[in-house]
mmCIF file of C-alpha atoms in Angstrom:
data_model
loop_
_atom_site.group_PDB
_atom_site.id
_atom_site.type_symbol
_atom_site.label_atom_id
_atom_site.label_comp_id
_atom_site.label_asym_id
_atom_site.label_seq_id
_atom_site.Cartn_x
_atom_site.Cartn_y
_atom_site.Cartn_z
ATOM 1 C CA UNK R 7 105.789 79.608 81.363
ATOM 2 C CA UNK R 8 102.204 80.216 81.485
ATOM 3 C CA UNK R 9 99.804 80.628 84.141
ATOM 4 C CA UNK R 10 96.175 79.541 84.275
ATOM 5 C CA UNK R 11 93.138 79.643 86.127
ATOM 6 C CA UNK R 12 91.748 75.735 86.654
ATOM 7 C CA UNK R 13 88.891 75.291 88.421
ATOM 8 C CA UNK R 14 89.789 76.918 91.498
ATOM 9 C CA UNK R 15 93.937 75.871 91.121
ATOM 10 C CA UNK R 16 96.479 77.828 89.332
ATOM 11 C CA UNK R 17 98.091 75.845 86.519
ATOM 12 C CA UNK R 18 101.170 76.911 85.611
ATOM 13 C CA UNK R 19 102.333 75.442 81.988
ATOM 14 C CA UNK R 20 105.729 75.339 80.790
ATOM 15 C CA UNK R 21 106.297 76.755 77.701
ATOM 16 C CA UNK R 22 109.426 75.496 75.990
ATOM 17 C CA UNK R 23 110.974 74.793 79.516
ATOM 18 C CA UNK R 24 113.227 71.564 79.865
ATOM 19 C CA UNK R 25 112.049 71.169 83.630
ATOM 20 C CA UNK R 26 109.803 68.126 83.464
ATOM 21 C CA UNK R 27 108.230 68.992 86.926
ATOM 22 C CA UNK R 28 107.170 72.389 85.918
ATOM 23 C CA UNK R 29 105.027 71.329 83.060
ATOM 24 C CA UNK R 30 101.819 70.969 84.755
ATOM 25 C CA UNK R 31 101.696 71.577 88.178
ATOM 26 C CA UNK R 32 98.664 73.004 90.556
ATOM 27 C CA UNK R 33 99.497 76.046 93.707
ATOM 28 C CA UNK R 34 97.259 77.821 95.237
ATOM 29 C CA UNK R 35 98.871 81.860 95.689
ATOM 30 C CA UNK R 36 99.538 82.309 99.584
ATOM 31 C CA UNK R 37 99.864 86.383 100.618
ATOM 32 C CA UNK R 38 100.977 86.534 103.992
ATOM 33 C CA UNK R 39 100.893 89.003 106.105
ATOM 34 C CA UNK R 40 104.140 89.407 109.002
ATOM 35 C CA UNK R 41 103.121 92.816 111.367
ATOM 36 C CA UNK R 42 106.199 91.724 113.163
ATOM 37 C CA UNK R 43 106.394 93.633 116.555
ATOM 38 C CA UNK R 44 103.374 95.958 115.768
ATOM 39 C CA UNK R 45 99.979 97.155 116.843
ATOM 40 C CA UNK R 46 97.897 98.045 119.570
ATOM 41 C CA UNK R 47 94.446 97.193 120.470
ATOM 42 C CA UNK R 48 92.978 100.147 118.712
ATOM 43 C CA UNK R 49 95.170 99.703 115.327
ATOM 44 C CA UNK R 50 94.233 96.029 114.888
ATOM 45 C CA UNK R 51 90.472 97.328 115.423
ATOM 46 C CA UNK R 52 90.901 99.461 112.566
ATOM 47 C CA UNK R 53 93.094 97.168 110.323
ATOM 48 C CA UNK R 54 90.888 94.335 110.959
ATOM 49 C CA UNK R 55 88.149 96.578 109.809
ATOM 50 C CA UNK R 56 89.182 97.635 107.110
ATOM 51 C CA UNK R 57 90.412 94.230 105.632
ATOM 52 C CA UNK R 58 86.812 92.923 106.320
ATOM 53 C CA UNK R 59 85.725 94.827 103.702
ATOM 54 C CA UNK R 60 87.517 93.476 100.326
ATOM 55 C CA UNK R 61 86.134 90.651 98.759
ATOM 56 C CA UNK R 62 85.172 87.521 99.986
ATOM 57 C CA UNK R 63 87.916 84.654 99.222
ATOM 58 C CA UNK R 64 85.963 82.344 99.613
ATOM 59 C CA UNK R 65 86.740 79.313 97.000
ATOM 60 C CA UNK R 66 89.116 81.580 95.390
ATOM 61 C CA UNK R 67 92.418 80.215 94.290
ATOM 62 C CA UNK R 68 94.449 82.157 97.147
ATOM 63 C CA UNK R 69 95.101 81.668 100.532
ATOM 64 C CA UNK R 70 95.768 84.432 103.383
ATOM 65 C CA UNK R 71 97.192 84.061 106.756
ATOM 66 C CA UNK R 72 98.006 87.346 108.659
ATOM 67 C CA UNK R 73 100.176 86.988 111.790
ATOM 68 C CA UNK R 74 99.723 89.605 114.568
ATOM 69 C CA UNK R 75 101.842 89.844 117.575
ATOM 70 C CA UNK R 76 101.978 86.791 120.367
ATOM 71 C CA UNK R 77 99.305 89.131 122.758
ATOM 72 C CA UNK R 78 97.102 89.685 120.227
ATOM 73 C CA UNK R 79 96.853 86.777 118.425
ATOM 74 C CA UNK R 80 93.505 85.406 119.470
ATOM 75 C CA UNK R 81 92.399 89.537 119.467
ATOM 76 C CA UNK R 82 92.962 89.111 116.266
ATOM 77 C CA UNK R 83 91.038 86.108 115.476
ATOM 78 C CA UNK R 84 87.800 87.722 116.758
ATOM 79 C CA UNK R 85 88.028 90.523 114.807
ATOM 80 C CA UNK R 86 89.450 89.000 111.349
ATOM 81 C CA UNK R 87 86.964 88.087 108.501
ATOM 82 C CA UNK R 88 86.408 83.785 108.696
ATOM 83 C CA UNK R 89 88.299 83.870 104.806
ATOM 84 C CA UNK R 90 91.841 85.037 106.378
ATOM 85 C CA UNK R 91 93.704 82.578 108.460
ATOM 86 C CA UNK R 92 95.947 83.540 111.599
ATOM 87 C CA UNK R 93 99.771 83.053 111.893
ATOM 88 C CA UNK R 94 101.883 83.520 115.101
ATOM 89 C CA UNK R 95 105.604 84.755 114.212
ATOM 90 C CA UNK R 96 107.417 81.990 116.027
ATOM 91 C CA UNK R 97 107.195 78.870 118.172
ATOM 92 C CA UNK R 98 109.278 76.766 120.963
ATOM 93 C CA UNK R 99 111.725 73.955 119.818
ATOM 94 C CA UNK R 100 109.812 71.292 121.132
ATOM 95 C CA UNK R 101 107.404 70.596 123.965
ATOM 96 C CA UNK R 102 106.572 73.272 126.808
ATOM 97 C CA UNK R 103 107.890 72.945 130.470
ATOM 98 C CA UNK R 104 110.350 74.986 131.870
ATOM 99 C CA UNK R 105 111.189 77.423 129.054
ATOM 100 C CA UNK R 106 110.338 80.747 130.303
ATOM 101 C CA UNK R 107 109.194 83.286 127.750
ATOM 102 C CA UNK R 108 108.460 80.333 124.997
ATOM 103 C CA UNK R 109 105.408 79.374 123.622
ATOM 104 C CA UNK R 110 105.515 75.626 122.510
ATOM 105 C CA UNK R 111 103.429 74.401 119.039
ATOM 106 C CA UNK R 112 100.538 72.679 120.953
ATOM 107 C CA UNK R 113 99.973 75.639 123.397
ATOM 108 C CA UNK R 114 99.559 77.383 119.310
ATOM 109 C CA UNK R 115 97.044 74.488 118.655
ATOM 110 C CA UNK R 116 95.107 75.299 121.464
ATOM 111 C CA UNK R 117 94.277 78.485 120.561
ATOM 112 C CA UNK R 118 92.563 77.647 117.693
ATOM 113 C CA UNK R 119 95.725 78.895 114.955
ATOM 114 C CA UNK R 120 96.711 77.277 112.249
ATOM 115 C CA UNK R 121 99.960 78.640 110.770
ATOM 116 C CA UNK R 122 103.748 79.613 112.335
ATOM 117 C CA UNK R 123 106.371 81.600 110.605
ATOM 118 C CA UNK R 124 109.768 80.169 111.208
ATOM 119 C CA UNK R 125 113.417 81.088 110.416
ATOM 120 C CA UNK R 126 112.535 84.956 109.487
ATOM 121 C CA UNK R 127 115.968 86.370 108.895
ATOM 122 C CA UNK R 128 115.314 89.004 111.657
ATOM 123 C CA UNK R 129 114.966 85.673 114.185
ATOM 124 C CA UNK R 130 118.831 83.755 112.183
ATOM 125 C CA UNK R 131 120.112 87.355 112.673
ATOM 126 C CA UNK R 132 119.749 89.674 114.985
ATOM 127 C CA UNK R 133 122.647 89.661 117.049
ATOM 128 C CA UNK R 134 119.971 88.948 120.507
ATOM 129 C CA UNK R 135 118.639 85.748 118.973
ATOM 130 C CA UNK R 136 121.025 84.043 116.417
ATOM 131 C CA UNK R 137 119.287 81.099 115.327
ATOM 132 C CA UNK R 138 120.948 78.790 113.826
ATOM 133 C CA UNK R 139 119.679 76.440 110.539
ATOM 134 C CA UNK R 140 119.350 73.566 112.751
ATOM 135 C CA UNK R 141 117.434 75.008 115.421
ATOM 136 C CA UNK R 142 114.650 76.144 112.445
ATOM 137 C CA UNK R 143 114.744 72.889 111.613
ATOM 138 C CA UNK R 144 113.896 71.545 114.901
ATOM 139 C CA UNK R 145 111.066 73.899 114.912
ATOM 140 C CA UNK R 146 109.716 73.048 111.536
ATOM 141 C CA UNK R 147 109.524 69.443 112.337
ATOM 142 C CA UNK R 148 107.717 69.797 115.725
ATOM 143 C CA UNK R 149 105.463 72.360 114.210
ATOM 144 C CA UNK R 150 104.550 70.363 111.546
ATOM 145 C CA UNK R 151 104.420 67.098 113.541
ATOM 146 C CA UNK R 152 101.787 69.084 115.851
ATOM 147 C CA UNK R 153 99.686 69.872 113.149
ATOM 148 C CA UNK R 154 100.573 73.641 111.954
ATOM 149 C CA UNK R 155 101.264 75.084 108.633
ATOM 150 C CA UNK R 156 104.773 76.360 108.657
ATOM 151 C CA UNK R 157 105.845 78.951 106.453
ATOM 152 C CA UNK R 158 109.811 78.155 106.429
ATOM 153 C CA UNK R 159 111.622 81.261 105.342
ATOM 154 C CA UNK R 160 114.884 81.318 103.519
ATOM 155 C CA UNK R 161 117.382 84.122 102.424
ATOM 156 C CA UNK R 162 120.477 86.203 101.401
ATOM 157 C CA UNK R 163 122.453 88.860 103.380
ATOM 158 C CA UNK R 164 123.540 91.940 101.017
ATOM 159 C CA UNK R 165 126.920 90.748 101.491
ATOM 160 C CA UNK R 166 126.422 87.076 100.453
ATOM 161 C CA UNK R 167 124.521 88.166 97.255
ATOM 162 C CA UNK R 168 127.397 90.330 96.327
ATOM 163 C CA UNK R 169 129.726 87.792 97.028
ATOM 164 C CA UNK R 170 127.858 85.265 94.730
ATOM 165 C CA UNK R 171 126.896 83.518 97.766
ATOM 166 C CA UNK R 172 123.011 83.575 97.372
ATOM 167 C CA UNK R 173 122.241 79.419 95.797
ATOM 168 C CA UNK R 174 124.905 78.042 98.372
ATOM 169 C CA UNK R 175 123.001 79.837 101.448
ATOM 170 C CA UNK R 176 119.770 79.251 100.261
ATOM 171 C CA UNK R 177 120.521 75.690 99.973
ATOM 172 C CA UNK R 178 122.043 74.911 103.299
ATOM 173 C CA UNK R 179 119.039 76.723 104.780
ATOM 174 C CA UNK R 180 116.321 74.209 102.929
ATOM 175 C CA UNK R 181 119.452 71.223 103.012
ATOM 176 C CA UNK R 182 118.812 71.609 107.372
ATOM 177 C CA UNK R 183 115.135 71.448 106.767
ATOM 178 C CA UNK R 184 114.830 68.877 104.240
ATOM 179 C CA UNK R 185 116.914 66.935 106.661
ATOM 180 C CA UNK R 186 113.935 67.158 109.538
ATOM 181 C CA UNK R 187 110.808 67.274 107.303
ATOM 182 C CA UNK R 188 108.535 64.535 105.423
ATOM 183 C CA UNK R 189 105.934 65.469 105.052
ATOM 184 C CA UNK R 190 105.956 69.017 102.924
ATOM 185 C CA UNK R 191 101.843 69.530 102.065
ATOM 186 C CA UNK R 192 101.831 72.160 105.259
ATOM 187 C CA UNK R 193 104.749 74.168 104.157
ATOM 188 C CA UNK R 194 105.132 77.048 101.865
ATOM 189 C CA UNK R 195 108.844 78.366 101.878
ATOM 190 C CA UNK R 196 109.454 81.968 102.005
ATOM 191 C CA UNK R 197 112.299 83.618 99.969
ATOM 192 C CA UNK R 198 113.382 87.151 101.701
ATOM 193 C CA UNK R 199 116.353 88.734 100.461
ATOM 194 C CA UNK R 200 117.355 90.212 103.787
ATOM 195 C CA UNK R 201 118.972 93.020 101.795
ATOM 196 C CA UNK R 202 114.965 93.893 100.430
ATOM 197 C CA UNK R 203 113.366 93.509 103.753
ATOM 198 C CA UNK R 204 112.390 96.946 105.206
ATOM 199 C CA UNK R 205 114.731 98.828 103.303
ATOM 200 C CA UNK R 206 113.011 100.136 100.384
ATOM 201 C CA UNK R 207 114.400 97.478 97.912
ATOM 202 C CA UNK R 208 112.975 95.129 95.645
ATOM 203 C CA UNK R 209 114.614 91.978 93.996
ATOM 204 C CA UNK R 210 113.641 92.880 90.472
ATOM 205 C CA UNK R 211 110.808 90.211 89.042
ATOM 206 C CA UNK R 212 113.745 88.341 87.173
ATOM 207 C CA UNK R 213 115.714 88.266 90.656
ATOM 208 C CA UNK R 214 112.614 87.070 91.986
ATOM 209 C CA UNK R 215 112.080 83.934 89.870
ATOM 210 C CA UNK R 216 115.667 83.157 88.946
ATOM 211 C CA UNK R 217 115.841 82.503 93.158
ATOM 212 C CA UNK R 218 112.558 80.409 93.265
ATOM 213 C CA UNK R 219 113.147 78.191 90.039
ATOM 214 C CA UNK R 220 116.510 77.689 91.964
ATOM 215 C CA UNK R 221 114.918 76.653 95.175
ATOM 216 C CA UNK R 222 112.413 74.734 92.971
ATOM 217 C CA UNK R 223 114.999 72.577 91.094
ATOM 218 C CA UNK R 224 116.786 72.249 94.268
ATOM 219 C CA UNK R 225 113.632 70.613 96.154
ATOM 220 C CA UNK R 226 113.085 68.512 92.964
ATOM 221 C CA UNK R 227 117.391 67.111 93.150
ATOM 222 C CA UNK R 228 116.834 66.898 97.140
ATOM 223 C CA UNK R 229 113.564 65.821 98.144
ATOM 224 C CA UNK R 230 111.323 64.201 95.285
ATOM 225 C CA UNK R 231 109.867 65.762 92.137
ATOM 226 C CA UNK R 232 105.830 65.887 93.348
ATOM 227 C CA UNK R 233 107.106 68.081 96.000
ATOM 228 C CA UNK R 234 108.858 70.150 93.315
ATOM 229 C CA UNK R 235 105.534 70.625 91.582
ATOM 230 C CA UNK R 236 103.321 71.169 94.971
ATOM 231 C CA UNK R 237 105.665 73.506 97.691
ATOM 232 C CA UNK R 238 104.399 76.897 96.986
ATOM 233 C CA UNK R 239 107.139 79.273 96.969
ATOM 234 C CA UNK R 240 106.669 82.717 97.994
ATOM 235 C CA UNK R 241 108.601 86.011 98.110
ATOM 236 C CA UNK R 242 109.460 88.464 100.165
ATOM 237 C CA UNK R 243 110.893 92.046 100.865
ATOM 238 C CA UNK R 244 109.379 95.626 100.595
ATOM 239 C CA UNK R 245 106.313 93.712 98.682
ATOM 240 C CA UNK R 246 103.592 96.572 97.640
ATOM 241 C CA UNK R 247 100.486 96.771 95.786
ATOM 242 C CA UNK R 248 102.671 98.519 93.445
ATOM 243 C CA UNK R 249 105.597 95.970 92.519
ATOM 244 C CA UNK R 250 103.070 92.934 93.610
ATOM 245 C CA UNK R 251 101.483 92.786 90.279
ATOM 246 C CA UNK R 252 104.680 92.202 88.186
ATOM 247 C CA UNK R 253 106.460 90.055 90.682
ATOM 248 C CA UNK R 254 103.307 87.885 90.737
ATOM 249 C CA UNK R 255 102.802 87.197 87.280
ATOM 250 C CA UNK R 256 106.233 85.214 87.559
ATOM 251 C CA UNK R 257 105.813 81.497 87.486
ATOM 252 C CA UNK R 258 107.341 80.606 90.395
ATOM 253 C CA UNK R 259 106.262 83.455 92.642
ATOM 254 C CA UNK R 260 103.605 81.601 94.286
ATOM 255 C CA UNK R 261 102.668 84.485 96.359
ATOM 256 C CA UNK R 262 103.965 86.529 99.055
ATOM 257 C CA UNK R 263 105.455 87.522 102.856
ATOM 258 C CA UNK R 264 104.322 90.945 102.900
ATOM 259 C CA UNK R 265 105.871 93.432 105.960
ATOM 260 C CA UNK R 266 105.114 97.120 106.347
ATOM 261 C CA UNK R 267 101.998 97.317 103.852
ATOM 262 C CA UNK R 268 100.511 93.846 105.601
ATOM 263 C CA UNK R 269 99.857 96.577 108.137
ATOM 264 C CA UNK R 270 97.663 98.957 106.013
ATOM 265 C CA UNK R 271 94.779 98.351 103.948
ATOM 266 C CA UNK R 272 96.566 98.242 100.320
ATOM 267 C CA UNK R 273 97.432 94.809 101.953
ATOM 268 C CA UNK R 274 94.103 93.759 100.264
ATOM 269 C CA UNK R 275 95.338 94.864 96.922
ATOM 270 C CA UNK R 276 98.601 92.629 97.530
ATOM 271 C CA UNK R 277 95.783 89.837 98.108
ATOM 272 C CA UNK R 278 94.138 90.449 94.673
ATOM 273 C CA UNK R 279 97.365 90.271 93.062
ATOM 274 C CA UNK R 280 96.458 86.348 92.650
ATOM 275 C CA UNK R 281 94.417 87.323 89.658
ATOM 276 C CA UNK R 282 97.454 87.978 87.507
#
């Protein structure tokens, strides 16, 4: 594979491949940014500040969405340069009404943000919440059918990797989406090995893109061959500006779901990591 720079788009050209809908297909690199249940007032002062100051985006071929805490979202807003969008980490099932502690998609709407992240492996695992790959589903659907950008993630535990286990789960996580979803042009799907997240550990670049040209040939068996060429797939799991570069040179990384360093300014080199 190769990858271009096309008038704004990244081409990616395969080179020798025998995948007919990776030949010649146009993505535009998503870096994400997840501060999960982090910050203060005063921290996302000085984060915001400091991510003001890289480079201007603007009709670059790379997209950024950041998603602060529930509290601080529209905090956040404010303060964030216009170029960077705003996430929140999670959203209700379906309408609002009586669902105490839930914040529904349109209530989202409403406050001006664009993008949710659903299914995060802490949310299908920790042993408080447990959700389950039909009730992401649910919420992918209803996000989408509301009008947000969903970034869907998908992953391994250590013990299913080791076990061989890592295709089969990945595919009944996007098989329970793909039942729900139509329409796929406001969804970018986020590969986490939850054995890399927070711990330290990296899939190795090869790990990295046999996973996503897996997930790629499984969208273009599944769900149709333009969507193949179109879903941006990005990874994640102790992402840094100093693995970024490699892993994003791969040519189906399409970008990233960055944690910890989302929360310091070297997030900004993870952004520029599109020019690989």
């Amino acid at each position: 594979y190769q990858r271009r720079v096309h008038g704004g788009a990244l081409a990616y050209l395969s080179m020798g491949s025998d995948s007919c809908y990776a030949k010649s297909v146009n993505r535009k690199f998503f870096v994400g940014g997840n501060w999960k249940c982090n910050g203060t007032l005063d921290s996302i002062r000085t984060l915001s500040e400091a991510l003001n100051k890289g480079e201007s985006i603007e009709s670059k071929p790379v997209e950024v969405v950041v998603s602060p805490p529930f509290p601080y979202v529209q905090y956040t807003r404010a303060l964030l340069r216009k170029d960077f969008s705003v996430a929140v980490q999670n959203c209700w099932i379906g309408k609002g009404g009586a669902f105490t502690g839930e914040v529904s998609a349109e209530i989202v709407k409403d406050l001006g943000i664009d993008w949710v992240i659903l299914g995060h492996s802490e949310r299908r695992h920790l042993p408080q919440l447990k959700e389950s790959d039909e009730t992401v589903a649910v919420k992918c659907q209803y996000a989408l059918e509301k009008g947000l950008g969903v970034i869907a993630c998908i992953g391994e535990l250590l013990e299913e990797r080791e076990a061989g286990l890592t295709r089969k789960v990945n595919e009944r996580q996007l098989a329970a989406i793909a039942a729900r979803v139509k329409d796929w042009s406001k969804v970018v799907i986020a590969y986490e090995p939850v054995w890399a997240i927070g711990t330290g550990k990296v899939a190795s670049p090869e790990q990295a893109q046999e996973v996503h040209e897996q997930v790629r040939d499984w969208i273009a068996t599944n769900v149709s061959d333009s969507v193949a060429k179109s879903v941006r797939i990005i990874y994640g799991g102790s992402v840094t500006e100093k693995n970024c570069a490699e892993l994003a040179r791969k040519p189906d990384v399409d970008g990233f779901l960055v944690g910890g360093a989302s929360l310091k300014p070297e997030f900004l080199s993870i952004v520029d990591s599109y020019k690989q």
